[in-house]
PDB file of C-alpha atoms in Angstrom:
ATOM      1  CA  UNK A   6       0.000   0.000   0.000  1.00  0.00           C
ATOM      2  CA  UNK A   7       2.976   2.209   1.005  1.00  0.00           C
ATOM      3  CA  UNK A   8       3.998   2.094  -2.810  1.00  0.00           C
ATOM      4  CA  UNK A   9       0.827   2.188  -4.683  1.00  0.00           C
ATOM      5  CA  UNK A  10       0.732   6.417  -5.689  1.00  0.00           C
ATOM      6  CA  UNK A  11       4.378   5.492  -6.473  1.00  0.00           C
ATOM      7  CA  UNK A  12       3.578   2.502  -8.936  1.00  0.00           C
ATOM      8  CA  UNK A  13       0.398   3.988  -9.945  1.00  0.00           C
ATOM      9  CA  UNK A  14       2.167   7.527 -11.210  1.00  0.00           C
ATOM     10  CA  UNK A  15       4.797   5.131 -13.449  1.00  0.00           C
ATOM     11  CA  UNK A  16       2.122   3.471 -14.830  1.00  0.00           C
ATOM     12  CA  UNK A  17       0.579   6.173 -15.626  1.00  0.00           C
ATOM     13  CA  UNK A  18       3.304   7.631 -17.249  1.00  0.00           C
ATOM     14  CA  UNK A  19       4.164   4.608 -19.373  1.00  0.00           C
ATOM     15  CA  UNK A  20       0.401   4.730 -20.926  1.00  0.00           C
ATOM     16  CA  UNK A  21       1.186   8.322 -21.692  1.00  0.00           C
ATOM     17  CA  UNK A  22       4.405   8.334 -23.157  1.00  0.00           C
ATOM     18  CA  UNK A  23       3.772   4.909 -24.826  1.00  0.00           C
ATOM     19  CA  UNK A  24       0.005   4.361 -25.443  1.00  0.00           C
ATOM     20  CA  UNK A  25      -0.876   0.742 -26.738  1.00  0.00           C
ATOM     21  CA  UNK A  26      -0.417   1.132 -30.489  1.00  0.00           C
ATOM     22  CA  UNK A  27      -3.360  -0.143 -32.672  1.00  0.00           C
ATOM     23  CA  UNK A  28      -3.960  -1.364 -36.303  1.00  0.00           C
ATOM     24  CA  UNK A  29      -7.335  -2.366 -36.884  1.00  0.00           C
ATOM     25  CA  UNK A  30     -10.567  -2.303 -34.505  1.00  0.00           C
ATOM     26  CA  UNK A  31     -12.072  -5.747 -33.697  1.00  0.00           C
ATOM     27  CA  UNK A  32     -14.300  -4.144 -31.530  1.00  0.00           C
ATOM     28  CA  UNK A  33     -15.945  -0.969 -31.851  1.00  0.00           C
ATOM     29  CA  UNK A  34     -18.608   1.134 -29.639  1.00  0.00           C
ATOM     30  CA  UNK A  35     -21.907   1.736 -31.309  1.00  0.00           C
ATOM     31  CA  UNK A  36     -22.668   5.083 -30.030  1.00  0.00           C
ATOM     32  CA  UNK A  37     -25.917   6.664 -28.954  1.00  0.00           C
ATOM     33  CA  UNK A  38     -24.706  10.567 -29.927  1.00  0.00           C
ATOM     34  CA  UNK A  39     -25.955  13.700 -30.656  1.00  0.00           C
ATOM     35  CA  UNK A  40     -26.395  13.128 -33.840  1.00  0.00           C
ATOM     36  CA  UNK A  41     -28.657   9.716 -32.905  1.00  0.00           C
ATOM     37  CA  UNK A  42     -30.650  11.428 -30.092  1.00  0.00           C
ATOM     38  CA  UNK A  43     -31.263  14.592 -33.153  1.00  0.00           C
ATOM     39  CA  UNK A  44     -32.417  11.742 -35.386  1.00  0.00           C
ATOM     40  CA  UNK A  45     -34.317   9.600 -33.265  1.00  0.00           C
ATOM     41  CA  UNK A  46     -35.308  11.560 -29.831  1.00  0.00           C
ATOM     42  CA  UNK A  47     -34.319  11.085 -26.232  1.00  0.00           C
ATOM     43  CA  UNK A  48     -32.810   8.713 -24.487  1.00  0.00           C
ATOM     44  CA  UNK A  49     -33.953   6.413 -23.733  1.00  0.00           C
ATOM     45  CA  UNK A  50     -35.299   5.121 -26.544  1.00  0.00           C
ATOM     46  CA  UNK A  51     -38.212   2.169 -27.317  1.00  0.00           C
ATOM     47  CA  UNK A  52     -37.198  -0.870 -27.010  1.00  0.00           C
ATOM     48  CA  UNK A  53     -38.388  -1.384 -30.539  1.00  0.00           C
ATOM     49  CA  UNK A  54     -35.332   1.099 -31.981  1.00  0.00           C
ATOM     50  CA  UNK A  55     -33.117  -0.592 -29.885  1.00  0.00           C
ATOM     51  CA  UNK A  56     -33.967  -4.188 -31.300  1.00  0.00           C
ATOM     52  CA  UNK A  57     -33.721  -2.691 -34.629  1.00  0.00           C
ATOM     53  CA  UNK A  58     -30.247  -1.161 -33.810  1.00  0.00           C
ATOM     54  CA  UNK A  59     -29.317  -4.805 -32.656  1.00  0.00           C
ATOM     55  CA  UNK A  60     -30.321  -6.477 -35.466  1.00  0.00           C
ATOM     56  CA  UNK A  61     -28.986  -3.863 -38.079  1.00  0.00           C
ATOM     57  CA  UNK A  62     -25.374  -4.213 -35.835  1.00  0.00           C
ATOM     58  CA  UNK A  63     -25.455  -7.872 -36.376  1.00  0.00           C
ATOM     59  CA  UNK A  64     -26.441  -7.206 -40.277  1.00  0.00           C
ATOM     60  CA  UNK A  65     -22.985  -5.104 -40.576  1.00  0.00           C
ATOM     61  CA  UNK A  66     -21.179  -7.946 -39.504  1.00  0.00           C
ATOM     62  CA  UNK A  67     -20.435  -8.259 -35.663  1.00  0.00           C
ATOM     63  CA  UNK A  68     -19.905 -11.713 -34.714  1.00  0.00           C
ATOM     64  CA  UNK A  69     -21.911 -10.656 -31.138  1.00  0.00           C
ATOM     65  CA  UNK A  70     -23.230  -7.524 -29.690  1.00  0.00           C
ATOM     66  CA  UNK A  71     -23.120  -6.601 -26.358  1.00  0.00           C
ATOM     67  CA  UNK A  72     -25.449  -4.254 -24.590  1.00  0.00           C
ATOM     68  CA  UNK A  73     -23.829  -2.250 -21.971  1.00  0.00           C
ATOM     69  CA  UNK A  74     -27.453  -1.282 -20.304  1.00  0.00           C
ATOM     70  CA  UNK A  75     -29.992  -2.500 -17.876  1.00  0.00           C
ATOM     71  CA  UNK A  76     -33.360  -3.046 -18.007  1.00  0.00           C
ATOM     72  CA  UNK A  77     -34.583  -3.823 -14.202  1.00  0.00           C
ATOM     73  CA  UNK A  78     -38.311  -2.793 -15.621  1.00  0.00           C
ATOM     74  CA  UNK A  79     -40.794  -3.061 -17.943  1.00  0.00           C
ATOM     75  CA  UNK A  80     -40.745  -0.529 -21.613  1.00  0.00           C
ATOM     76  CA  UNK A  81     -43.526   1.790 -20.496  1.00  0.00           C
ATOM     77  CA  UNK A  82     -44.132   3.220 -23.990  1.00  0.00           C
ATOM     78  CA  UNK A  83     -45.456  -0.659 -25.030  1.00  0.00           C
ATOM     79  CA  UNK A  84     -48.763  -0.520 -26.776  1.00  0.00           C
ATOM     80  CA  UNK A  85     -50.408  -1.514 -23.540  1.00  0.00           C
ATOM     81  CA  UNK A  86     -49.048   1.498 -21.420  1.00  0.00           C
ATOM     82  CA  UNK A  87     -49.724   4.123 -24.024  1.00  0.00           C
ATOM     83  CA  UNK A  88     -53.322   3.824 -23.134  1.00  0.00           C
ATOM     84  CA  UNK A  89     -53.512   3.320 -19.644  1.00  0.00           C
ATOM     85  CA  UNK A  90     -54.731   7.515 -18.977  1.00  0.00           C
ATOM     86  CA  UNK A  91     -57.132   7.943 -22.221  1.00  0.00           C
ATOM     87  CA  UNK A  92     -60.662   6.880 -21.000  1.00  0.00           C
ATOM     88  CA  UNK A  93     -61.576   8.758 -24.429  1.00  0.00           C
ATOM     89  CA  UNK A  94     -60.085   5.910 -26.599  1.00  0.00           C
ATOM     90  CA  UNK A  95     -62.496   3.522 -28.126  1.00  0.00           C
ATOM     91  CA  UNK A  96     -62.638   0.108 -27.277  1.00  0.00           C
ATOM     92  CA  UNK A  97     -62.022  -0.890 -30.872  1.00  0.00           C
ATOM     93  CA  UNK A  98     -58.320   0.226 -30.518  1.00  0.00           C
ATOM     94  CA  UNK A  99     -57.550  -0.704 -27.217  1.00  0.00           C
ATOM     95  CA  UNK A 100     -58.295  -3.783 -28.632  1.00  0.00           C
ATOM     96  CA  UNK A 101     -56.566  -3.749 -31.358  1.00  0.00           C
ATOM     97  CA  UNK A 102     -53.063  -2.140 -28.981  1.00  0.00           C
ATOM     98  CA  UNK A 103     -53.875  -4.945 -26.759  1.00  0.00           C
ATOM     99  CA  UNK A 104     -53.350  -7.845 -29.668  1.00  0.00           C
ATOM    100  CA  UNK A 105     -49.585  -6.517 -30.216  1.00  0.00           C
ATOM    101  CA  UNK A 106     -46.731  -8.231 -28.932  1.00  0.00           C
ATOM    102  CA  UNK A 107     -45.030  -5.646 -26.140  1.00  0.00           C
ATOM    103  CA  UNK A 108     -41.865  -3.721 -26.495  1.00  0.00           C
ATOM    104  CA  UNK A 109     -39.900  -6.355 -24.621  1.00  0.00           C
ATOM    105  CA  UNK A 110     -41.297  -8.954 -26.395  1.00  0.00           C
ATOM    106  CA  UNK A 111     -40.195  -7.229 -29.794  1.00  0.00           C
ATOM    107  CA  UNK A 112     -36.824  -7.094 -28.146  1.00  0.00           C
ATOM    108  CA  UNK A 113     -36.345 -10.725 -26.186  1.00  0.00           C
ATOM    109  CA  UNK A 114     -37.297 -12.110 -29.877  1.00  0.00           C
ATOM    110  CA  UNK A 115     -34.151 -10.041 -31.579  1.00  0.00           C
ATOM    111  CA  UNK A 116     -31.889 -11.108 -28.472  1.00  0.00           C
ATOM    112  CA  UNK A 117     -32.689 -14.802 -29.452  1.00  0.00           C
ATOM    113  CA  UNK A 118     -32.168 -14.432 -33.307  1.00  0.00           C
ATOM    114  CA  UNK A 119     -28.793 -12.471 -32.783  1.00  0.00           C
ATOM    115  CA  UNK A 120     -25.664 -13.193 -30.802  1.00  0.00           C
ATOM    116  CA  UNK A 121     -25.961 -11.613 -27.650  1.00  0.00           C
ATOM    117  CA  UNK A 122     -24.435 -10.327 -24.468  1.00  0.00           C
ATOM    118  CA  UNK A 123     -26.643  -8.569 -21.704  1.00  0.00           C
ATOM    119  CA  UNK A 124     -25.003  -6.212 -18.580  1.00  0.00           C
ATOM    120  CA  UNK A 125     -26.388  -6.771 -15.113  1.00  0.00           C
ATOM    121  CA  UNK A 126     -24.236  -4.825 -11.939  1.00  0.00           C
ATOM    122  CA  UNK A 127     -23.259  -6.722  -9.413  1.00  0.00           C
ATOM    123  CA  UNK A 128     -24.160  -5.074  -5.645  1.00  0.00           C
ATOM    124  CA  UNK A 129     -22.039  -5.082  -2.662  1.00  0.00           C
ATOM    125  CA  UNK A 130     -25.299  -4.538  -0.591  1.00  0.00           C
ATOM    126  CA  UNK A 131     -28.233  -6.271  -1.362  1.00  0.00           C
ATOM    127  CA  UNK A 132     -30.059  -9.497  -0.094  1.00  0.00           C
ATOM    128  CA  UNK A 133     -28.863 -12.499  -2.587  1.00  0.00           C
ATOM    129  CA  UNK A 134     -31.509 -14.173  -4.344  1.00  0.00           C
ATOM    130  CA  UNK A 135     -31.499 -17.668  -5.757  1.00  0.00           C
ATOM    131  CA  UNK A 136     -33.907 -17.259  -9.160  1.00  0.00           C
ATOM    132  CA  UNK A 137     -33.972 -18.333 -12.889  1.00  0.00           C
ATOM    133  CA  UNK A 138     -32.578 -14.686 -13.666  1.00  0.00           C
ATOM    134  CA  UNK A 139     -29.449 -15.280 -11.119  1.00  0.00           C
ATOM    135  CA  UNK A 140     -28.005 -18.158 -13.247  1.00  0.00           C
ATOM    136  CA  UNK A 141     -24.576 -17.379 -14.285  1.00  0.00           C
ATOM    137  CA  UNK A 142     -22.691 -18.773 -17.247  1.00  0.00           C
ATOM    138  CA  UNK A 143     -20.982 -22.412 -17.666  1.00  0.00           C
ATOM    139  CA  UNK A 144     -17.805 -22.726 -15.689  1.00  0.00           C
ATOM    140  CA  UNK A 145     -15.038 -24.882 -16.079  1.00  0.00           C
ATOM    141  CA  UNK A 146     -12.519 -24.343 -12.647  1.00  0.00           C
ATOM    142  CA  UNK A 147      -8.765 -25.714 -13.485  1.00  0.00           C
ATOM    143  CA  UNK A 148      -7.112 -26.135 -10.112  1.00  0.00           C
ATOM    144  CA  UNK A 149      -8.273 -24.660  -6.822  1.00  0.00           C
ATOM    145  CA  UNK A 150     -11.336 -22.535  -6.216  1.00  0.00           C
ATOM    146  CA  UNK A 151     -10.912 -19.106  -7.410  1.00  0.00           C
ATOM    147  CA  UNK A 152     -13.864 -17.643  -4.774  1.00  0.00           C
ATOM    148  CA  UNK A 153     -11.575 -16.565  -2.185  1.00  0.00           C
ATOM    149  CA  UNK A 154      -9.013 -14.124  -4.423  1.00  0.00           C
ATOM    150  CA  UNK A 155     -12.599 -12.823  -6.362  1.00  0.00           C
ATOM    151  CA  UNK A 156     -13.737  -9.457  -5.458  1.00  0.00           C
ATOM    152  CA  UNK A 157     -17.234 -10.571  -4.020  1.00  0.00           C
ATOM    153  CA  UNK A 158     -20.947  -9.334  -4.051  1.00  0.00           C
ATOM    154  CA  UNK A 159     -23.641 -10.247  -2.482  1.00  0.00           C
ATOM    155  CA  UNK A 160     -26.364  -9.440  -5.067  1.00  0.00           C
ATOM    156  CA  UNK A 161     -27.102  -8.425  -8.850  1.00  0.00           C
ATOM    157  CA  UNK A 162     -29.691  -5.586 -10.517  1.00  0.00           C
ATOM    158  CA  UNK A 163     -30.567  -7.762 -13.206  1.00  0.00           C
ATOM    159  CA  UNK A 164     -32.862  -7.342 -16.245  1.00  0.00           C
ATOM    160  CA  UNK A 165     -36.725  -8.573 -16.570  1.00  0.00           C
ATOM    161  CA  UNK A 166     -37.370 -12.061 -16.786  1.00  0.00           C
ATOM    162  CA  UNK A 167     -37.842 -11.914 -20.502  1.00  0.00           C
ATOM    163  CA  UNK A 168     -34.979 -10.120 -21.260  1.00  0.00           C
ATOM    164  CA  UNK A 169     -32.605 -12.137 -19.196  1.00  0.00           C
ATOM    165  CA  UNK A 170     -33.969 -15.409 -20.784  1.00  0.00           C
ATOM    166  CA  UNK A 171     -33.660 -14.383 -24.293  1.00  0.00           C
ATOM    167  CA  UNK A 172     -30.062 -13.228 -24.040  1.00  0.00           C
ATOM    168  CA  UNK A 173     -26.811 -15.480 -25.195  1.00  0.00           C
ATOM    169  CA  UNK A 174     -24.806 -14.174 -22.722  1.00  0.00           C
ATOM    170  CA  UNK A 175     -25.136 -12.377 -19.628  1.00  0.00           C
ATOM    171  CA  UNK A 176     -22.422  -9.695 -18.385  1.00  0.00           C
ATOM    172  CA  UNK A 177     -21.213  -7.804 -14.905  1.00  0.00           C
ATOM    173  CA  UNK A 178     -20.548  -4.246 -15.834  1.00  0.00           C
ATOM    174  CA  UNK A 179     -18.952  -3.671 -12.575  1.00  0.00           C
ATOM    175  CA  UNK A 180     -15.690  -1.816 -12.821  1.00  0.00           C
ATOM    176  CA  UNK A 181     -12.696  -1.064 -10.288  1.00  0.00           C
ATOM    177  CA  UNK A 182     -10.959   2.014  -9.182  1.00  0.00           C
ATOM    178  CA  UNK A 183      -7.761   2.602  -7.206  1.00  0.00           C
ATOM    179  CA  UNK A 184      -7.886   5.295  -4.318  1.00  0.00           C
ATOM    180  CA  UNK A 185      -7.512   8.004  -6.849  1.00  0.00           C
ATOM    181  CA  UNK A 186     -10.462   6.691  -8.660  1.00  0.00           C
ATOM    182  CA  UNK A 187      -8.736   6.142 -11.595  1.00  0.00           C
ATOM    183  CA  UNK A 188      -9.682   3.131 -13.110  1.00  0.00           C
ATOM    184  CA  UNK A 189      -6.308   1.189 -14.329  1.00  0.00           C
ATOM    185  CA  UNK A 190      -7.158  -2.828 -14.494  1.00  0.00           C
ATOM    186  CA  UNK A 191     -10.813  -4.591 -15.078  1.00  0.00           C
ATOM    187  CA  UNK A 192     -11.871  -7.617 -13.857  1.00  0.00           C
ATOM    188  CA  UNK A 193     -12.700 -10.371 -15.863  1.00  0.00           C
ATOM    189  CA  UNK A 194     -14.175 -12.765 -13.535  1.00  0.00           C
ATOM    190  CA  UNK A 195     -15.958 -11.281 -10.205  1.00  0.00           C
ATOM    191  CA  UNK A 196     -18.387 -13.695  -7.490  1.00  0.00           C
ATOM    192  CA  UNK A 197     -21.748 -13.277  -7.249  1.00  0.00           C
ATOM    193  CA  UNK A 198     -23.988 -14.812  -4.533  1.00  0.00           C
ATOM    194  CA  UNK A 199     -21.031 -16.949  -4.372  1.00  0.00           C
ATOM    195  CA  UNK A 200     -20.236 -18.455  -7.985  1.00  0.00           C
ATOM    196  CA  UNK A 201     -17.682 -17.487 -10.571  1.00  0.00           C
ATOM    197  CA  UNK A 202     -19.364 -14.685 -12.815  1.00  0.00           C
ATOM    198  CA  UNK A 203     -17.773 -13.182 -15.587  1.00  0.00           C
ATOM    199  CA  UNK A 204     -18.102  -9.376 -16.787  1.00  0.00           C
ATOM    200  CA  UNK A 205     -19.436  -8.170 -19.892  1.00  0.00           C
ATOM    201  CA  UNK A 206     -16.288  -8.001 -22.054  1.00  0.00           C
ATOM    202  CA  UNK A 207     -15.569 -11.597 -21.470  1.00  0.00           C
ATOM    203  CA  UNK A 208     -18.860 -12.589 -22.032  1.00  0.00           C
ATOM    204  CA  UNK A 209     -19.276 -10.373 -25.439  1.00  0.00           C
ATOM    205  CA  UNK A 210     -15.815 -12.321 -26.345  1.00  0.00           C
ATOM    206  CA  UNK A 211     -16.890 -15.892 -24.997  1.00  0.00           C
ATOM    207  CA  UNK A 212     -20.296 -15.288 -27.488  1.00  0.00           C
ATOM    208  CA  UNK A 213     -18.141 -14.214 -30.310  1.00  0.00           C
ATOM    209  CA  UNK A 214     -16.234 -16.940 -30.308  1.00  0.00           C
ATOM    210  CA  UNK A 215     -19.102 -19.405 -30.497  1.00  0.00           C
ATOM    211  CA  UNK A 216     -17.964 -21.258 -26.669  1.00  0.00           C
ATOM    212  CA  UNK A 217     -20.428 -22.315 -24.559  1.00  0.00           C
ATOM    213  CA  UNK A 218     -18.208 -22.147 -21.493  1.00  0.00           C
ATOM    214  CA  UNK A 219     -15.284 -20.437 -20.737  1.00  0.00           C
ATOM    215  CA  UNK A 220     -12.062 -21.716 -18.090  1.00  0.00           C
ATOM    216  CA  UNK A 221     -10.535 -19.994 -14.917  1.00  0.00           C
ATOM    217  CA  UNK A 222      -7.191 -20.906 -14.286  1.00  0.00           C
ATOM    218  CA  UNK A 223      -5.917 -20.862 -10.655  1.00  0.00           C
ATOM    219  CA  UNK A 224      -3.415 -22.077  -7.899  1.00  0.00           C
ATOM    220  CA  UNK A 225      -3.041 -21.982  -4.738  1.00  0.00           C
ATOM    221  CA  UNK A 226      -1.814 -17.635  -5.047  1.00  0.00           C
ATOM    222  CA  UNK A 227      -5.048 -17.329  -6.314  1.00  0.00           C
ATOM    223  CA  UNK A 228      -6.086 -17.177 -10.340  1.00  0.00           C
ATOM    224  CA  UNK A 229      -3.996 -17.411 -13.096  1.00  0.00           C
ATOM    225  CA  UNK A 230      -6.029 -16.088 -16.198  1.00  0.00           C
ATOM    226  CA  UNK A 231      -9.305 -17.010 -17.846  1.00  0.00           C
ATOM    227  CA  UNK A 232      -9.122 -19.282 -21.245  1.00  0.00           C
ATOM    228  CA  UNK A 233     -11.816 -19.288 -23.534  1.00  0.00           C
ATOM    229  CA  UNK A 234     -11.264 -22.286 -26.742  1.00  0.00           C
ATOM    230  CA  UNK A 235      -7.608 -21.565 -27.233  1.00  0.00           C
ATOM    231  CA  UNK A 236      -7.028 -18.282 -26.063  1.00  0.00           C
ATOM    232  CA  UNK A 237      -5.602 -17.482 -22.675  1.00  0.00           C
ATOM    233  CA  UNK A 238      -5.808 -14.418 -21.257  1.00  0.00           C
ATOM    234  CA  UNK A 239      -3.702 -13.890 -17.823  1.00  0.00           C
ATOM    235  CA  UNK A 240      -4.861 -11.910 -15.137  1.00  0.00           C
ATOM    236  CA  UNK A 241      -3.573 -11.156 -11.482  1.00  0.00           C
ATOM    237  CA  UNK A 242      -4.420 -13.484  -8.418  1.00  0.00           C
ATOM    238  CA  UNK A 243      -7.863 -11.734  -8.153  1.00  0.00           C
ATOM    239  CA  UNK A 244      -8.855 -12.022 -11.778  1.00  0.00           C
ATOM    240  CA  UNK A 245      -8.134  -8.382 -12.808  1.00  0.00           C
ATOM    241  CA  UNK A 246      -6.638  -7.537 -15.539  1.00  0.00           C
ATOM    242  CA  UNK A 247      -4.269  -4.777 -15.855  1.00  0.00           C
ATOM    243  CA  UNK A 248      -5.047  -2.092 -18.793  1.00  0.00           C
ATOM    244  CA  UNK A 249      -2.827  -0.915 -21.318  1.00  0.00           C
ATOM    245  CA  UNK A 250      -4.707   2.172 -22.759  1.00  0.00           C
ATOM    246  CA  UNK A 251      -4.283   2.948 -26.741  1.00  0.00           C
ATOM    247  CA  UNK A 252      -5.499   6.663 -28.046  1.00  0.00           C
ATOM    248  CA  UNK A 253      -8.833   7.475 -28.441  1.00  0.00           C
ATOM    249  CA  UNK A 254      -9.451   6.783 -31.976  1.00  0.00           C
ATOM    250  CA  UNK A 255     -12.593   8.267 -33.798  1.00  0.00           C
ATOM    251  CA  UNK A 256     -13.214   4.834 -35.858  1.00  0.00           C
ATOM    252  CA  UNK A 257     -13.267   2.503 -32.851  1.00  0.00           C
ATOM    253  CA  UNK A 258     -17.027   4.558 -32.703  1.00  0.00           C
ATOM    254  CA  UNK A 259     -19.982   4.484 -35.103  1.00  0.00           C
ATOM    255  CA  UNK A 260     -22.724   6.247 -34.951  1.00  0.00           C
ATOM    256  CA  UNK A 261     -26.026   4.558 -33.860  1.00  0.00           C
ATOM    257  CA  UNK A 262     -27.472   6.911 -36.348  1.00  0.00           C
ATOM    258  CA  UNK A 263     -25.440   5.604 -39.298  1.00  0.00           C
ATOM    259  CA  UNK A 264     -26.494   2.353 -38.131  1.00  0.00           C
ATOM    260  CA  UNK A 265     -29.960   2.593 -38.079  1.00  0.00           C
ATOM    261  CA  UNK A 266     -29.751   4.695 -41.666  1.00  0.00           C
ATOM    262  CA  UNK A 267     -28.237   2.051 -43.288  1.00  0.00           C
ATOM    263  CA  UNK A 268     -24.560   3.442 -43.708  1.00  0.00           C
ATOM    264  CA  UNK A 269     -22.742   2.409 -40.692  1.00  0.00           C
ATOM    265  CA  UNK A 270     -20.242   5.109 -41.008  1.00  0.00           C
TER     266      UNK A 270
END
C-alpha cells in the first residue's frame, strides 16, 4: 500500500508516453450521440429502436453484440401502457393495442435471433436471491477454487425475466478504481452470490467466439487467467486484468445513427 501512488504515477506515465499502439478495430462502440438522439429523440429510446439497432449491428457484420445497459423494468411506452390515462379511446383500438406483442417482447425475440451479451451490476449490498434470472454462465474451474481471491458481491440488478432469458450471454458491468479513482485494471471474472461470474467483455468475447463455457485458471496464489477455446488471457491473483490504454481513436465509434440509416459510417 505504502507504494501504490508510487507505482500507480509510473504506470501512468508509461500509458502516456507509450500508449498501446493499434492497427485495426475488432471491436468498436456503437454510439448513442448527438447526432442519434437529433435523429431519433431522447434517451432512452423504445425498445423497438433498440432491437432494430441490434439487429442492423449484427447485419454489418459483428460476430456478437453486447449491450452495456440495464433493463430492471418493464418498456412503459409498449402498446399496452400508451393507453392506460385515455378513457376517451375507443374500445375498438384498445383492442386492437392490446393484440400486439409488447416492447420487450419485440426485443427478447431479436436477443434470441442475434448473438448476444446482456449487462447486469453486481451489488455489494443487497439481499442475494437464488432465481432463474441469477443463473450465471458455464464454468469450467482448473485447479483450486478461485472464490476466495474474487472481489465478491452479495447481489445483482438484473434485467426482466424476458430479457434475461432471451439473451446469449449475460455480463457484470462492474468496474474497479484505485484510491484516486482512476480506473487502471478490469476484472474479468468477479463472485456473485457466491459463484464465478464473468463481466461483460468476457462474455461479449466468450459469445463471439461461439464457446459455450469459458475456463478460470488458478493455484493456490489465487487465479492465473481465464481461457476461452484456445485463447488465454492472464490476469492477477484476483482475476483483474491490468489495462494498457491505446489513443482514443474516432473509428473505434460508429454512430447509432449511421447504423440505423443504413450506412454504418
Amino acid at each position: 500500500r505504502f507504494w501504490s501512488p508510487v507505482r500507480n504515477l509510473a504506470f501512468d506515465a508509461y500509458q502516456r508516453f507509450l500508449p498501446r499502439p493499434v492497427s485495426r478495430f475488432p471491436a468498436v462502440i456503437v454510439d448513442i450521440d448527438e447526432r442519434s438522439l437529433a435523429a431519433f429523440g431522447r434517451w432512452p429510446w423504445p425498445r423497438t429502436r433498440l432491437a432494430q439497432l441490434i439487429e442492423a449491428t449484427h447485419g454489418l457484420g459483428a460476430l456478437a453484440v453486447g449491450i452495456d445497459i440495464i433493463m430492471p423494468e418493464a418498456d412503459d411506452r409498449s402498446p399496452n401502457y400508451l393507453l392506460a390515462g385515455r378513457p376517451d379511446v375507443s374500445p375498438a383500438l384498445r383492442d386492437t393495442l392490446a393484440r400486439l406483442p409488447s416492447n420487450d417482447a419485440v426485443l427478447a425475440k431479436t436477443l434470441r435471433q442475434v448473438p448476444s451479451v446482456i449487462a447486469r451490476a453486481a451489488l455489494v449490498d443487497g439481499e442475494a436471491k437464488d432465481s432463474a434470472t441469477s443463473k450465471q454462465t458455464a464454468v469450467i474451474i482448473a485447479g483450486e477454487s478461485p472464490l476466495p481471491y474474487l472481489q465478491s458481491f452479495a447481489a445483482e440488478l438484473a434485467n426482466i425475466p424476458e430479457i434475461e432469458a432471451a439473451a446469449m450471454g449475460r455480463g457484470y458491468a462492474n468496474d474497479t478504481r484505485d484510491s484516486d479513482g482512476a480506473v487502471r485494471a478490469m476484472p474479468l471474472v468477479i463472485a456473485v452470490g457466491g459463484a464465478p461470474a464473468p463481466v461483460l467483455a468476457l462474455e461479449i468475447l466468450r459469445v463471439a467466439a461461439g464457446e459455450k463455457q469459458y475456463i478460470v485458471r488458478s493455484g493456490r496464489n489465487g487465479v492465473l487467467g481465464v481461457q476461452i477455446g484456445d485463447s488465454f488471457i492472464p490476469t492477477d491473483g484476483d482475476g483483474r486484468l491490468r489495462l494498457y490504454f491505446s489513443p482514443a481513436y474516432a473509428a473505434r465509434r460508429v454512430s447509432a445513427a449511421a447504423i440505423l440509416k443504413g450506412g454504418g459510417k
